[in-house]
CSV table of C-alpha atoms in Angstrom, one decimal:
chain,number,residue,atom,x,y,z
A,1,ASN,CA,65.5,53.0,60.2
A,2,ILE,CA,67.3,55.4,62.5
A,3,ARG,CA,66.0,53.8,65.6
A,4,ALA,CA,67.6,50.5,64.7
A,5,ASP,CA,70.9,52.1,63.6
A,6,LYS,CA,71.2,54.6,66.3
A,7,LYS,CA,74.0,52.8,68.2
A,8,LYS,CA,76.0,52.3,65.0
A,9,ILE,CA,75.6,56.0,64.3
A,10,VAL,CA,76.7,57.0,67.8
A,11,ALA,CA,79.7,54.6,67.6
A,12,ALA,CA,80.8,56.1,64.3
A,13,ASN,CA,80.6,59.7,65.5
A,14,VAL,CA,81.6,59.7,69.2
A,15,PRO,CA,85.3,58.9,69.5
A,16,LEU,CA,86.0,56.7,72.5
A,17,THR,CA,89.2,55.0,73.7
A,18,GLU,CA,88.9,51.3,74.4
A,19,ASP,CA,88.7,51.9,78.2
A,20,GLN,CA,86.0,54.7,77.7
A,21,ALA,CA,84.0,52.4,75.4
A,22,THR,CA,83.9,49.7,77.9
A,23,LYS,CA,82.4,52.1,80.5
A,24,PHE,CA,80.3,54.1,78.1
A,25,TRP,CA,78.2,51.4,76.3
A,26,PRO,CA,76.6,49.9,79.4
A,27,ILE,CA,75.4,53.3,80.5
A,28,TYR,CA,74.3,54.1,76.9
A,29,ASP,CA,72.2,50.9,76.8
A,30,GLU,CA,70.5,51.9,80.1
A,31,TYR,CA,69.9,55.4,78.7
A,32,VAL,CA,68.5,54.0,75.5
A,33,ALA,CA,66.1,51.7,77.4
A,34,GLU,CA,64.7,54.6,79.5
A,35,MET,CA,64.4,56.8,76.3
A,36,THR,CA,62.8,53.9,74.5
A,37,LYS,CA,60.0,53.8,77.2
A,38,HIS,CA,59.4,57.6,76.5
A,39,ASN,CA,59.3,57.0,72.8
A,40,ASP,CA,57.0,54.1,73.0
A,41,GLU,CA,54.6,56.2,75.1
A,42,PHE,CA,54.9,58.9,72.4
A,43,TYR,CA,54.1,56.4,69.6
A,44,SER,CA,51.1,55.2,71.7
A,45,VAL,CA,49.7,58.8,71.6
A,46,ILE,CA,50.4,58.9,67.9
A,47,ARG,CA,48.7,55.6,67.2
A,48,ASP,CA,45.7,56.7,69.4
A,49,TYR,CA,45.5,60.0,67.3
A,50,ALA,CA,45.8,58.1,64.0
A,51,ALA,CA,43.0,55.7,65.0
A,52,ASN,CA,40.7,58.5,66.1
A,53,GLN,CA,41.7,61.6,64.1
A,54,LYS,CA,38.5,61.9,62.2
A,55,THR,CA,36.3,61.8,65.3
A,56,ILE,CA,38.6,63.3,67.9
A,57,THR,CA,37.0,65.6,70.4
A,58,ASP,CA,38.3,68.8,71.9
A,59,ASP,CA,38.9,67.1,75.3
A,60,LYS,CA,40.6,64.1,73.7
A,61,ALA,CA,42.9,66.5,71.7
A,62,SER,CA,43.7,68.4,74.8
A,63,GLY,CA,44.5,65.2,76.6
A,64,MET,CA,46.8,64.0,73.9
A,65,ILE,CA,48.8,67.2,73.7
A,66,LYS,CA,49.2,67.2,77.5
A,67,ARG,CA,50.5,63.5,77.4
A,68,TRP,CA,52.9,64.6,74.6
A,69,ALA,CA,54.2,67.5,76.7
A,70,GLU,CA,54.6,65.2,79.7
A,71,ILE,CA,56.6,62.8,77.6
A,72,GLN,CA,58.9,65.6,76.4
A,73,ILE,CA,59.5,66.5,80.0
A,74,GLY,CA,60.3,62.9,80.9
A,75,GLN,CA,62.8,62.8,77.9
A,76,ALA,CA,64.5,66.0,79.2
A,77,GLN,CA,64.6,64.6,82.8
A,78,THR,CA,66.2,61.3,81.5
A,79,ARG,CA,68.8,63.3,79.6
A,80,GLN,CA,69.5,65.3,82.8
A,81,LYS,CA,69.8,62.1,84.8
A,82,TYR,CA,72.4,60.6,82.4
A,83,ILE,CA,74.6,63.6,81.9
A,84,PRO,CA,76.6,63.1,85.1
A,85,LEU,CA,76.6,59.3,84.7
A,86,PHE,CA,78.3,59.8,81.3
A,87,GLU,CA,80.7,62.5,82.7
A,88,LYS,CA,81.9,59.9,85.1
A,89,VAL,CA,83.3,57.8,82.2
A,90,ILE,CA,84.0,60.2,79.3
A,91,PRO,CA,85.3,63.8,79.0
A,92,GLY,CA,82.8,66.6,79.1
A,93,LYS,CA,83.2,67.5,75.4
A,94,THR,CA,82.6,64.0,74.4
A,95,VAL,CA,79.4,63.9,76.6
A,96,ALA,CA,78.3,67.1,74.8
A,97,LEU,CA,79.1,65.6,71.4
A,98,PHE,CA,77.2,62.5,72.3
A,99,PHE,CA,74.1,64.5,73.4
A,100,GLN,CA,74.2,66.7,70.3
A,101,ILE,CA,74.3,63.6,68.1
A,102,ASP,CA,71.6,61.9,70.2
A,103,ARG,CA,69.3,64.8,70.1
A,104,ARG,CA,69.6,65.2,66.3
A,105,LEU,CA,68.8,61.6,65.8
A,106,TYR,CA,65.7,62.0,68.0
A,107,LEU,CA,64.8,65.1,66.0
A,108,VAL,CA,65.0,63.1,62.7
A,109,LEU,CA,62.8,60.4,64.3
A,110,ASP,CA,60.2,63.0,65.4
A,111,LEU,CA,60.3,64.6,61.9
A,112,GLN,CA,59.6,61.1,60.3
A,113,VAL,CA,56.7,60.5,62.6
A,114,ALA,CA,55.3,64.1,62.1
A,115,SER,CA,55.5,63.8,58.3
A,116,GLU,CA,53.3,60.8,58.3
A,117,ILE,CA,50.6,62.2,60.6
A,118,PRO,CA,48.0,64.6,59.2
A,119,LEU,CA,47.2,67.8,61.2
A,120,ILE,CA,44.0,67.9,63.2
A,121,VAL,CA,41.1,69.2,61.1
A,122,ARG,CA,38.8,71.7,62.8
C-alpha cells in the first residue's frame, strides 16, 4: 500500500540533515493533507464510475472526465503552492528530488487504480 508507506519512501530517498528534517516534515504533512483531499475527490469519481459503469450516460461520462481534469489542475496548483515553501527549508535540488519521488509515487497509485477499472463501453 503505497499511500500508507509514502512518508517512509520519501524519508528513505530524500536526504535531509536533522535541521532540514525538523523544518521539512511539518510542511510535508500539510502538503500531504492537501493532496489527500484531491485524491479522495478522485477516488470519489472512480467509485461513482464503478457504481454506474454499466448505465453511464454520455452526460454523466462527460461530467466525470471534467471533474477528473479539475482534480488534476488542483493537484498541480497544490504542488506549485508548496514548491516555494519547501525551498525555504531545503535546497533546490532536494526539493526537485522530493517532487520527482512524490510524482512517481502518485503515478504508481494512479496506475493501481486505473488497472482495476474497466474502460467505458460504448
